[in-house]
Tab-separated table of C-alpha atoms in Angstrom:
chain	number	residue	atom	x	y	z
A	1	MET	CA	191.746	150.392	218.762
A	2	SER	CA	194.337	152.253	220.811
A	3	GLU	CA	194.779	151.986	224.569
A	4	ALA	CA	193.307	155.717	224.661
A	5	ASN	CA	190.228	154.288	222.675
A	6	PRO	CA	189.760	150.910	223.806
A	7	LEU	CA	187.209	148.330	222.250
A	8	PRO	CA	183.923	148.595	224.141
A	9	TYR	CA	183.918	145.321	225.810
A	10	ALA	CA	187.702	145.066	226.578
A	11	GLY	CA	188.114	143.706	230.111
A	12	VAL	CA	184.801	141.442	229.904
A	13	ARG	CA	185.694	137.831	229.993
A	14	VAL	CA	183.248	135.177	228.115
A	15	VAL	CA	183.321	131.451	228.797
A	16	GLU	CA	181.810	129.899	225.713
A	17	PHE	CA	180.732	126.236	225.032
A	18	THR	CA	179.508	126.313	221.774
A	19	HIS	CA	180.037	124.871	218.407
A	20	MET	CA	178.765	124.952	214.887
A	21	VAL	CA	177.391	128.576	213.945
A	22	MET	CA	174.832	130.149	216.551
A	23	GLY	CA	176.914	130.137	219.805
A	24	PRO	CA	180.204	131.073	218.050
A	25	THR	CA	178.727	133.695	216.214
A	26	CYS	CA	177.553	135.498	219.698
A	27	GLY	CA	181.149	135.057	220.832
A	28	LEU	CA	182.637	136.316	217.508
A	29	LEU	CA	180.567	139.436	218.058
A	30	LEU	CA	181.638	139.951	221.680
A	31	ALA	CA	185.163	138.974	220.897
A	32	ASP	CA	185.191	141.476	217.854
A	33	LEU	CA	184.237	143.998	220.279
A	34	GLY	CA	187.056	143.626	222.488
A	35	ALA	CA	185.812	140.904	225.016
A	36	GLU	CA	188.094	138.041	226.029
A	37	VAL	CA	186.428	134.868	224.907
A	38	ILE	CA	187.684	131.583	225.964
A	39	LYS	CA	186.216	128.520	223.764
A	40	VAL	CA	185.914	125.370	225.797
A	41	GLU	CA	186.427	122.581	223.434
A	42	PRO	CA	186.461	118.636	223.722
A	43	ILE	CA	190.010	117.166	223.866
A	44	GLU	CA	189.825	116.114	220.134
A	45	GLY	CA	188.617	119.664	219.411
A	46	ASP	CA	185.246	121.298	218.158
A	47	ASN	CA	183.470	119.035	215.611
A	48	THR	CA	183.256	122.037	213.620
A	49	ARG	CA	186.792	122.006	212.740
A	50	ARG	CA	186.322	118.705	210.434
A	51	LEU	CA	183.090	119.658	208.609
A	52	LEU	CA	182.875	119.043	204.870
A	53	GLY	CA	181.053	120.865	202.292
A	54	SER	CA	179.138	123.743	203.082
A	55	GLY	CA	180.465	123.556	206.564
A	56	ALA	CA	184.170	123.480	205.819
A	57	GLY	CA	184.621	127.304	206.444
A	58	PHE	CA	182.501	127.393	209.619
A	59	PHE	CA	185.563	127.308	212.204
A	60	PRO	CA	187.593	129.964	210.802
A	61	THR	CA	184.547	132.247	210.053
A	62	PHE	CA	183.195	132.283	213.416
A	63	ASN	CA	186.076	131.697	215.725
A	64	ARG	CA	188.481	134.390	215.231
A	65	ASN	CA	189.615	136.532	218.263
A	66	LYS	CA	189.299	133.616	220.787
A	67	LYS	CA	191.143	131.532	223.031
A	68	SER	CA	190.909	128.014	223.364
A	69	ILE	CA	191.174	125.579	226.197
A	70	ALA	CA	190.388	121.700	225.652
A	71	LEU	CA	188.440	119.697	228.735
A	72	ASP	CA	187.106	116.561	228.777
A	73	LEU	CA	183.725	117.566	230.406
A	74	LYS	CA	182.905	113.994	230.885
A	75	LYS	CA	185.271	113.765	233.782
A	76	PRO	CA	184.668	115.681	237.096
A	77	GLU	CA	188.184	117.069	236.925
A	78	GLY	CA	187.262	118.681	233.715
A	79	VAL	CA	184.099	120.183	235.188
A	80	GLU	CA	186.086	121.522	237.961
A	81	ALA	CA	188.741	123.362	235.584
A	82	ALA	CA	185.527	124.883	233.720
A	83	LEU	CA	184.007	126.005	237.064
A	84	ARG	CA	187.161	127.727	238.029
A	85	LEU	CA	187.122	129.242	234.890
A	86	ILE	CA	183.548	130.544	235.112
A	87	ALA	CA	184.392	131.957	238.614
A	88	THR	CA	186.536	134.667	236.602
A	89	ALA	CA	183.634	135.044	233.801
A	90	ASP	CA	181.207	137.872	233.170
A	91	ILE	CA	179.521	135.908	230.648
A	92	VAL	CA	178.752	132.306	229.917
A	93	SER	CA	177.407	131.076	226.490
A	94	GLU	CA	176.332	127.788	225.418
A	95	ASN	CA	174.321	126.316	222.636
A	96	PHE	CA	173.973	122.545	223.369
A	97	LYS	CA	170.839	120.504	223.309
A	98	SER	CA	168.466	121.156	226.267
A	99	GLY	CA	169.527	119.340	229.637
A	100	THR	CA	173.009	118.842	228.376
A	101	MET	CA	174.647	121.639	230.718
A	102	LYS	CA	172.175	120.683	233.695
A	103	LYS	CA	173.710	117.079	233.663
A	104	LEU	CA	177.193	118.743	233.888
A	105	GLY	CA	176.177	120.970	236.617
A	106	LEU	CA	177.016	124.033	234.251
A	107	ASP	CA	173.477	125.191	233.799
A	108	TYR	CA	172.299	128.945	234.701
A	109	ASP	CA	170.594	127.671	238.074
A	110	THR	CA	173.587	126.162	239.365
A	111	LEU	CA	176.029	128.818	238.361
A	112	ASP	CA	173.670	131.497	239.507
A	113	GLN	CA	174.057	130.206	243.105
A	114	LEU	CA	177.897	130.489	242.743
A	115	ASN	CA	177.972	134.045	240.971
A	116	PRO	CA	174.741	135.979	241.003
A	117	ARG	CA	176.581	138.610	238.778
A	118	LEU	CA	177.039	136.044	236.116
A	119	ILE	CA	175.298	136.527	232.497
A	120	TYR	CA	174.385	133.175	230.986
A	121	VAL	CA	173.557	133.231	227.349
A	122	SER	CA	171.487	130.092	226.188
A	123	HIS	CA	171.246	129.608	222.280
A	124	LYS	CA	168.307	126.873	221.568
A	125	GLY	CA	166.036	125.892	218.751
A	126	PHE	CA	163.291	127.196	220.597
A	127	LEU	CA	162.352	129.429	223.644
A	128	PRO	CA	160.720	127.391	226.413
A	129	GLY	CA	157.293	126.100	225.316
A	130	PRO	CA	155.444	123.503	223.449
A	131	TYR	CA	158.402	123.097	220.992
A	132	ASP	CA	161.360	123.165	223.102
A	133	HIS	CA	161.842	119.421	223.382
A	134	ARG	CA	162.355	119.442	219.577
A	135	THR	CA	165.576	119.222	217.775
A	136	ALA	CA	166.140	122.300	215.655
A	137	LEU	CA	168.425	123.189	212.606
A	138	ASP	CA	168.282	126.288	210.885
A	139	GLU	CA	166.815	124.488	207.780
A	140	VAL	CA	164.017	123.135	210.246
A	141	VAL	CA	162.905	126.544	211.504
A	142	GLN	CA	162.804	128.143	207.916
A	143	MET	CA	160.171	125.127	206.892
A	144	MET	CA	158.302	125.672	209.821
A	145	GLY	CA	158.481	129.334	210.272
A	146	GLY	CA	157.488	130.585	206.619
A	147	LEU	CA	160.908	131.516	205.452
A	148	ALA	CA	161.493	128.608	203.136
A	149	TYR	CA	157.746	129.229	201.791
A	150	MET	CA	158.643	132.864	200.999
A	151	THR	CA	161.913	132.002	199.256
A	152	GLY	CA	161.000	129.463	196.853
A	153	ARG	CA	158.579	129.125	194.276
A	154	ALA	CA	154.770	128.245	194.910
A	155	GLY	CA	154.899	124.612	195.796
A	156	ASP	CA	158.801	124.517	196.125
A	157	PRO	CA	159.966	125.785	199.715
A	158	LEU	CA	163.479	126.602	199.411
A	159	ARG	CA	165.816	127.430	202.309
A	160	ALA	CA	167.875	130.785	202.078
A	161	GLY	CA	171.214	130.572	200.850
A	162	THR	CA	173.048	131.004	204.246
A	163	SER	CA	172.652	130.270	207.668
A	164	VAL	CA	170.440	133.361	208.526
A	165	ASN	CA	168.809	131.904	211.598
A	166	ASP	CA	171.932	130.558	213.193
A	167	ILE	CA	173.851	133.874	212.654
A	168	MET	CA	171.081	135.924	213.383
A	169	GLY	CA	170.476	133.846	216.323
A	170	GLY	CA	173.833	134.436	217.607
A	171	MET	CA	173.673	138.247	216.872
A	172	PHE	CA	170.506	138.459	219.102
A	173	GLY	CA	172.012	136.353	221.886
A	174	ALA	CA	174.863	138.775	221.777
A	175	ILE	CA	172.804	141.705	221.957
A	176	GLY	CA	171.078	140.148	224.839
A	177	ALA	CA	174.438	139.802	226.708
A	178	MET	CA	175.211	143.336	226.142
A	179	ALA	CA	171.597	144.266	227.299
A	180	ALA	CA	172.461	142.052	230.436
A	181	LEU	CA	175.597	143.644	230.965
A	182	ARG	CA	173.985	147.145	231.395
A	183	GLN	CA	171.083	145.967	233.261
A	184	ARG	CA	174.012	144.571	235.766
A	185	GLU	CA	175.271	147.948	235.965
A	186	LEU	CA	172.001	149.142	237.377
A	187	THR	CA	170.958	146.146	239.594
A	188	GLY	CA	174.428	144.491	240.436
A	189	LYS	CA	172.691	141.231	239.209
A	190	GLY	CA	173.324	138.802	236.241
A	191	CYS	CA	170.542	137.144	234.248
A	192	GLU	CA	169.927	134.430	231.937
A	193	VAL	CA	169.599	135.453	228.153
A	194	GLN	CA	167.823	133.050	226.051
A	195	SER	CA	168.049	133.112	222.051
A	196	ALA	CA	166.188	130.894	219.739
A	197	LEU	CA	166.180	129.864	216.089
A	198	PHE	CA	162.461	129.417	215.615
A	199	GLU	CA	161.599	132.936	217.067
A	200	ASN	CA	164.548	134.647	215.168
A	201	ASN	CA	162.925	133.148	211.930
A	202	VAL	CA	159.447	134.369	213.020
A	203	PHE	CA	160.979	137.725	213.677
A	204	LEU	CA	162.305	137.686	210.104
A	205	VAL	CA	159.042	137.123	208.453
A	206	ALA	CA	157.090	139.449	210.454
A	207	GLN	CA	156.759	141.611	207.441
A	208	HIS	CA	154.800	139.202	205.906
A	209	MET	CA	152.662	138.327	208.524
A	210	MET	CA	151.789	142.026	209.116
A	211	GLN	CA	151.308	142.395	205.287
A	212	PHE	CA	148.369	139.966	205.985
A	213	ALA	CA	147.019	141.654	208.964
A	214	ALA	CA	147.236	144.939	207.002
A	215	THR	CA	145.617	143.952	203.985
A	216	GLY	CA	143.706	140.576	204.666
A	217	LYS	CA	145.725	139.045	201.530
A	218	ALA	CA	148.568	136.363	201.994
A	219	ALA	CA	152.068	137.260	200.986
A	220	ASP	CA	153.196	135.484	197.802
A	221	PRO	CA	156.544	133.833	197.631
A	222	MET	CA	159.102	136.146	196.568
A	223	PRO	CA	159.472	134.558	192.856
A	224	SER	CA	155.639	135.248	192.331
A	225	ARG	CA	155.050	138.261	194.270
A	226	ILE	CA	153.576	141.456	193.123
A	227	SER	CA	156.422	143.737	193.560
A	228	ALA	CA	155.773	147.148	195.090
A	229	TRP	CA	158.181	148.558	192.419
A	230	ALA	CA	157.611	148.360	188.450
A	231	VAL	CA	161.114	147.837	187.470
A	232	TYR	CA	163.018	145.809	190.084
A	233	ASP	CA	164.137	142.426	188.383
A	234	VAL	CA	166.804	140.350	186.955
A	235	PHE	CA	167.557	141.106	183.279
A	236	THR	CA	169.359	138.394	181.000
A	237	VAL	CA	171.402	140.644	178.522
A	238	LYS	CA	174.342	140.220	176.091
A	239	ASP	CA	176.314	137.030	175.849
A	240	GLY	CA	173.807	135.607	178.451
A	241	GLU	CA	175.080	137.926	181.387
A	242	GLN	CA	172.562	138.604	184.214
A	243	ILE	CA	172.164	141.917	186.223
A	244	PHE	CA	169.573	143.293	188.531
A	245	LEU	CA	168.159	146.494	187.586
A	246	ALA	CA	165.613	148.805	189.328
A	247	ALA	CA	163.852	152.076	189.050
A	248	VAL	CA	161.721	152.593	192.149
A	249	SER	CA	160.305	156.029	191.842
A	250	ASP	CA	158.766	158.094	189.169
A	251	LYS	CA	161.767	160.170	189.272
A	252	GLN	CA	164.032	157.230	188.562
A	253	TRP	CA	161.650	155.996	185.982
A	254	ALA	CA	162.138	159.354	183.747
A	255	ILE	CA	165.763	159.089	184.328
A	256	PHE	CA	165.807	155.552	183.214
A	257	CYS	CA	163.771	156.006	179.898
A	258	LYS	CA	165.794	159.089	178.965
A	259	ALA	CA	169.144	157.226	179.795
A	260	PHE	CA	167.761	154.324	177.141
A	261	GLY	CA	165.814	156.378	174.427
A	262	LEU	CA	162.527	155.239	175.782
A	263	GLU	CA	160.993	158.725	175.450
A	264	GLU	CA	157.787	156.991	174.091
A	265	MET	CA	157.245	154.884	177.274
A	266	LEU	CA	157.917	157.924	179.509
A	267	ALA	CA	155.110	159.553	177.693
A	268	ASP	CA	152.777	156.785	177.727
A	269	PRO	CA	149.855	157.852	180.099
A	270	ARG	CA	149.507	154.193	180.934
A	271	LEU	CA	152.961	154.332	182.637
A	272	LYS	CA	152.590	157.533	184.421
A	273	THR	CA	152.824	156.374	187.922
A	274	ASN	CA	154.646	153.801	189.679
A	275	ASN	CA	151.428	151.848	190.590
A	276	ASP	CA	150.409	152.125	187.009
A	277	ARG	CA	153.470	150.444	185.887
A	278	VAL	CA	153.165	147.783	188.395
A	279	ARG	CA	149.805	147.071	186.874
A	280	ALA	CA	151.392	147.187	183.558
A	281	ARG	CA	154.459	144.856	184.180
A	282	ASP	CA	152.736	142.087	181.855
A	283	TRP	CA	153.362	143.894	178.763
A	284	MET	CA	155.787	146.534	179.971
A	285	MET	CA	158.609	144.079	181.009
A	286	PRO	CA	158.894	142.102	177.833
A	287	ILE	CA	159.405	145.510	176.015
A	288	LEU	CA	162.241	146.730	178.375
A	289	ARG	CA	164.068	143.364	178.356
A	290	SER	CA	163.967	143.400	174.672
A	291	HIS	CA	165.374	146.895	174.562
A	292	LEU	CA	168.224	146.067	177.028
A	293	ALA	CA	169.037	142.661	175.696
A	294	ASN	CA	171.944	143.957	173.253
A	295	HIS	CA	173.722	145.750	175.985
A	296	SER	CA	176.433	144.170	178.141
A	297	ALA	CA	176.102	143.829	181.592
A	298	ALA	CA	179.275	146.269	181.996
A	299	GLU	CA	177.493	148.838	179.599
A	300	LEU	CA	174.403	148.818	181.844
A	301	SER	CA	176.264	148.940	185.134
A	302	ALA	CA	178.200	152.233	183.717
A	303	VAL	CA	174.939	153.811	182.649
A	304	PHE	CA	173.054	153.061	186.001
A	305	GLU	CA	175.940	154.184	188.076
A	306	GLN	CA	176.422	157.459	186.114
A	307	ASN	CA	172.697	158.049	186.536
A	308	GLU	CA	172.531	157.124	190.178
A	309	LEU	CA	170.129	154.273	189.590
A	310	PRO	CA	170.053	151.064	191.617
A	311	PHE	CA	171.863	148.042	190.008
A	312	ALA	CA	173.771	144.931	190.775
A	313	PRO	CA	175.843	142.322	189.376
A	314	ILE	CA	174.797	138.927	189.934
A	315	THR	CA	177.576	137.853	192.019
A	316	LYS	CA	179.024	134.433	193.209
A	317	PRO	CA	180.233	134.383	196.886
A	318	GLN	CA	183.720	133.409	195.641
A	319	GLU	CA	184.019	136.217	193.646
A	320	LEU	CA	183.582	138.775	196.679
A	321	PHE	CA	187.242	137.986	197.635
A	322	ASP	CA	188.205	140.254	194.656
A	323	ASP	CA	185.663	142.881	195.208
A	324	PRO	CA	187.417	146.135	195.045
A	325	HIS	CA	184.908	148.201	197.310
A	326	LEU	CA	185.564	145.462	200.090
A	327	ASN	CA	189.155	145.320	199.685
A	328	ALA	CA	189.551	149.215	199.633
A	329	THR	CA	187.643	149.704	202.747
A	330	GLY	CA	189.362	146.866	204.875
A	331	GLY	CA	186.380	144.997	204.755
A	332	LEU	CA	188.161	141.481	204.647
A	333	ALA	CA	191.211	140.495	206.670
A	334	PRO	CA	193.447	137.708	206.618
A	335	VAL	CA	192.352	134.538	208.610
A	336	ARG	CA	193.899	131.207	209.236
A	337	MET	CA	192.197	128.247	207.810
A	338	ASN	CA	191.930	124.838	209.556
A	339	ASP	CA	194.821	123.594	207.332
A	340	GLY	CA	196.878	126.427	208.303
A	341	HIS	CA	196.739	128.491	204.833
A	342	MET	CA	195.810	132.093	204.972
A	343	ALA	CA	192.598	133.600	203.318
A	344	LYS	CA	190.500	136.574	203.731
A	345	VAL	CA	187.195	136.757	205.829
A	346	PRO	CA	184.580	139.270	205.944
A	347	LEU	CA	184.750	141.383	209.213
A	348	ALA	CA	181.835	142.589	211.336
A	349	PRO	CA	179.596	144.985	208.996
A	350	PHE	CA	180.037	148.223	210.934
A	351	THR	CA	182.627	150.648	212.116
A	352	LEU	CA	183.275	152.384	215.514
A	353	GLY	CA	184.761	155.712	215.117
A	354	GLY	CA	185.516	154.934	211.476
A	355	GLU	CA	187.360	151.480	212.057
A	356	ARG	CA	186.000	147.992	211.364
A	357	PRO	CA	186.854	145.835	214.409
A	358	GLY	CA	189.637	143.418	213.364
A	359	ILE	CA	191.328	140.409	213.892
A	360	ARG	CA	193.593	140.480	217.043
A	361	LEU	CA	193.833	136.691	217.751
A	362	GLN	CA	193.540	134.155	214.576
A	363	PRO	CA	191.256	131.378	215.309
A	364	PRO	CA	192.925	129.134	217.775
A	365	HIS	CA	194.481	125.658	217.576
A	366	ILE	CA	192.755	123.060	219.762
A	367	GLY	CA	193.576	123.891	223.451
A	368	GLU	CA	196.171	126.560	222.394
A	369	HIS	CA	195.646	128.407	225.550
A	370	SER	CA	194.888	125.664	227.833
A	371	GLU	CA	198.230	125.902	230.093
A	372	ALA	CA	198.150	129.543	230.425
A	373	LEU	CA	194.420	129.467	231.325
A	374	LEU	CA	194.848	126.617	233.851
A	375	LYS	CA	197.781	128.314	235.378
A	376	GLU	CA	195.679	131.626	235.654
A	377	VAL	CA	193.157	129.922	237.578
A	378	GLY	CA	195.364	128.145	240.026
A	379	TYR	CA	196.666	125.059	238.684
A	380	SER	CA	200.424	124.540	239.146
A	381	ASP	CA	202.866	122.843	236.499
A	382	ASP	CA	202.404	119.536	238.140
A	383	ASP	CA	198.695	119.884	238.271
A	384	ILE	CA	198.445	120.686	234.699
A	385	ALA	CA	200.852	117.762	233.705
A	386	ALA	CA	198.332	115.362	235.791
A	387	LEU	CA	195.459	116.573	234.001
A	388	ARG	CA	197.173	115.616	230.872
A	389	ALA	CA	198.162	112.452	231.949
A	390	GLN	CA	194.455	111.769	232.709
A	391	GLY	CA	193.232	113.096	229.362
A	392	VAL	CA	191.349	115.955	231.148
A	393	THR	CA	193.218	118.654	229.158
A	394	ALA	CA	195.032	118.707	226.008
A	395	GLY	CA	196.819	121.343	223.990
A	396	ASP	CA	199.595	122.588	221.762
């Protein structure tokens, strides 16, 4: 974005006390949209930087476009520095265990007394209520919120293959912050925004709850559901390759049958409408699977694309780095990984004026901006040297 066309939240300052995925996602979105997001880290850095396995990519994924200041909040001098920063902020965001910020004197009620215009975003496992004392994780709420039941086979609950509640919980925190900024324009007053994993998960499974409300019949888990569409499935084809193929309307069914020489099935009165075909899946699908089995996935993709029928290759996450559409449209951008090497990361999945919000700042080193930020809020060189000597701050 240019000076003549700035990002929408340019000039908004966010101070975040976050780690892992949920809180950082909120800050990521605000930062991508132009806000100055200051990440307050422990002296040794956010533990997320050191995760292994499935968490190894968390930090570079969710912390671009941010600044870092390292402060020891267990020391009063660290809290004082944090309060000075907060005094310059529009938004504070946190996702620590309930009660942690209150012990530090950095909770909403305390900060509201200091600055009634402050917007405070709190990311938790549960909104206030009977469960709010529990420790929650994405997988915990997927299990108790119906999502794992719907994802797995009957009797085999299975978490979704990504941190859906953490990411969406952070998104709703950001949406709440945006709404609160607009409300502040109208009222002059900030407010507390609360986002929670469990409530987010329930929002995701609302369609299945309402299916029961509408029909009186419980939703089956996705692997055993009765699909609303007759041809809407994964096919195993030549050389054991797999591909997802769909024909979800009567028009698409006709195109599909003509494209693959299935005129007899097109003329069969038992398969006339989509609902007829849904009821006939037990005997219809084996015929279709056998008919398509000797085609390669590439051949099927070409025919489906040529006829504007829905299809999808079964893609592994690491294969997306080479996806031609993502690379042609600028959907991936260079990002610095924890060890310093560069990789590509997906950008926010929308455009503003035809442009994807990009990376202005690489994920910060621990305390990369400590000195500059402390000077900005009134600390002298001698003050900063003293704070470093006391272990209150650190940085490159």
